[in-house]
Amino acid sequence: MKGFWKKKLPACLLSLALLMGTVPMASAAWADLTYDVDEDDYVWLDASDFQSIYDDYTGGNLEYVRFNDYDDFDEYGYFAFEDFDGYEYDDIYYDDLDDYLFYYNYDGYDDDIDLDTLQFVTYNNIDSDTLDFEIKLYGDEGSATADIRIEVYGGSGSFGDVELTYYVDPDDDVELDADDFWDLFDEESREDFEYLEFYSYDDFDDYGYFEAEDADGDWVQLYDSTLDDGYYYYNWYDTSSSYDYALDRMTFCADKNADEDTLEFPFTMYGDDNDEVDGTLYIEIGEGTGTSSKADFVYQVDPDDDVTLDAEDFYDFFYDESDYDELEYIEFTGYDDFDDYGYFGADGYDYDDYVRDYELNESDLDDGWFYYDEDEVWDDYEFELDTLTFHADRNADEDTLTFDITMHGVDGDKIDATLAIEIGEGTTSSTTKVDGDIIYEVDPDDTVTFDRDDFWEFLDDETGDDLEYVRFTDATGLDDWGELYSYDYNDDRVYFDEGDLDDGYFYYDSKDLYYDDDCTLDDLTFLSYDDADGEVVYLDFTAYGRDDDAKGTVAIAIGDVGGVTAEGGDIRYYTDYSGRVQINANDIARFFEESYPGYTLQYVTLKGAPDYGSLYYNYYGTSEYGTSYSMRITADNCDDMDLYFSPSSSQYALSELTYVPSGVNYCARIPFTAYGTGSRSVSGTILISVNLSEVPDVYGPTPKNTAVTFPAASIYTAVSQASGLGLSSIQLLELPAANEGTIYVGSGTSQRADTSTLYGYSSGSQRISQLRFVPATGFTGSVEIPYVACNSSGTPIASGKLCLGVVEEMEDFSDISSSTWCYKYVLELSDADVIDGYSDGTFKPDNQVTYGAALKLIMLAAGYTEQAPVNSNVFSGYLARAQADGLVSGSVDLDAPITRLAVSQIAAKAMGLSINNLSSVRPFTDTSDPYVQALNAAGIVEGYFDNGTSTFKPYNTLTRGQISAIVWRMEQYQ
């Protein structure tokens, strides 16, 4: 933005200027004050400049300014000022400018305008010009007339081309946002955007197709030959013919085998008064799985893990590539040698016996037929395609395996394709906070035996060579905290200390032992002393191959090494010692989708049983999936169960997991890996806090831009209230997002808090009372900081949350306090101007909410603007808009109570929640409404669980407090 300059009138010309005060602005050759501004920019009108002019003319103090005469400026921009509430800016155009008074010393009355907030805002693509304004200044020495000028620096004044880009991966889709087009049009024109047309675009049929909703509400697929026939409207209700489509309900669906490329779609946008704006829509198609493989199907797996092929991937590909034939089965026709990397397993027949996970190796994979329909499997070497799984060996190299397949259709079509399985680097399986290339964990007074394959994989990753032997070059803590031994060439046990450790040669293959100092690597064992709890032993080594070598470090963590036991908590539950926890499949689905937006959870594998209490499948014996009896999940069987989000009757259902506590005041952990579409997977941990009662949230509102010190005493009280114990320290499980704020340790900003440190309550170098949350500048909203509370041994005894409501200003209702269950929801929604109370200063949280009031709250939370009444009912405007947008159908009594079912239907539709990717397991027995299920999947509404049965009670009504909780969750979801 250009600066401004001001020109004071010489004192000798003062009297002449006063006489010339009535000269028309158009004849002014100069101005008392001039501002410069570029197109698509703004310039502040400084109140002190006007005071200087008034002082020059009269020697007095300015009170206010009024515009008398001025050029028509509507084609160039508009004036804007901060309203009396100080929350937003109001706009002033040519016809209304002389109606306003602009005060130098703003006193806050509703009709006054603060002169110091006045600015001139320019449009984009305007001509350069000079705008002259005659103003009248009023003060304690009478009035004076002056001239101001705004020099506008614009372009040609014609509408330029605009651009918009969307991104999508192969076998995925991206929705167009009508508001993106509206904003582009609004920058170029003062009209309202009405519709657009596409023309002269790339041939895109090889990459995918568009899908849009037409005037009849039908979804239509649009290809290269039909896209330019349509009119794409900003508002769906403006559509009228079969070639009219809703722009906001338009999606580009990329083919699974779409190449990485950018598609160009030129378009022309039309306004409601015939303005036209040309532009180009770009759709960039990415790599999809993030792999360089050029195969038609790509799956990824880590060493010592497995990946199951998705039959639907093959079905969809075959249907797209064939003459609309349907897939019957596939067979492998050619492939690499893969026995050194792993094997396939599948369910099917072998010699008249049905075998689960029948092992198929390099020699017999091409003998099998893998059927899409499991009912077609009945003969030898016929298997279910949906169970075909590749199991990667523990020491599998990082590599890509390629398999040629032929796909056979029901009608006889054949399609050849390529499958690639990418084997990754794997991960180090350790929960300790220690550094090392190879990490082992052991309890005090116990042993841990080294795994030779860990050293093989280390050398292979570093050099690609095959391991022959290992030599240890240095050690730290070995003599203090334990003993190391192995077996030599004569099969005698040999002990090593720090002084002679470097004498040993530890061979991968025991057959290579030859000299007395040669020992077996796979028998190398560490025995920890009973007083070594919390210590770490480090062993430096060199791994030797046939051609290369590499240096590394073994770390041995003994017992409770800082932060080990407090790990976890991606999904958190709370129960008392006599309760039960039903694991919510939707919680894991949301966790997966946070890591991979646009992908869908398919199944989950548990990586361990809880260390305290018991986990059961079908605990209540009411499940329709997997098995009819209750089954306890143990460390031995957990990895054998794939728990499906949308199971068939023979598959285990993710929704059927129940945790049963044993004891009190502990945190149980359940590790898992979630697998989804696109061969995506993510690991996490369920944390269950078991106490006498649930740890209450510690909640407090705070003004924006104000730092908050952690209330150590309140956290202590909350934990003590729930457990009957006092906490020694806490460990943070998550940190706030960067746009919310930062947690610092101490008064400065040099040290940030982390999720590995135990922050003490009354002792330790870093304490809870030193933690300080600093909100991001201007941020308002809800911040949740989960933690585990630990005893003096560092063992978690409970889990809780510190919740902060960062607000514009602190509002109070006389009948709601911090002890009221809905206090947080009401306070933050009121601050966001979504909800308000009664004129007597109350909120009345227990009053029944009406249909009209709930409709308004839901629509505002979903992003709708205020709707003016269309009849005598104050909520009638919201109903009219809701009916027009398809949120509500039929006649409605706005003054009647609203039901939980109606709230769920309106909220899910207003938020645009999909009802297509929901679990096949219905969450409630008393309603199958898809919008209820979608809102439940989003974590916005819950049901009532009792003895294995979950109900929703769809026809129950809600109170004002209850609707506040739902609307608050909508705000958080948005």
XYZ file of C-alpha atoms in Angstrom, residues 41 119 173 178 199 234 327 387 421 428 502 543 578 585 657 686:
16
model
C -5.881 -2.371 -1.255
C -10.489 3.651 5.678
C -12.334 -37.484 -5.470
C -18.993 -22.808 -5.071
C -15.410 -24.559 -22.826
C -23.896 -21.079 -7.553
C -14.954 -59.440 -11.984
C -8.599 -62.636 2.274
C 3.969 -54.707 -3.050
C 11.841 -49.985 15.923
C 36.203 -55.850 22.220
C 28.680 -54.861 11.969
C -17.020 -51.391 38.456
C -15.326 -47.887 16.317
C -14.767 -54.690 21.967
C -6.164 -46.580 23.445
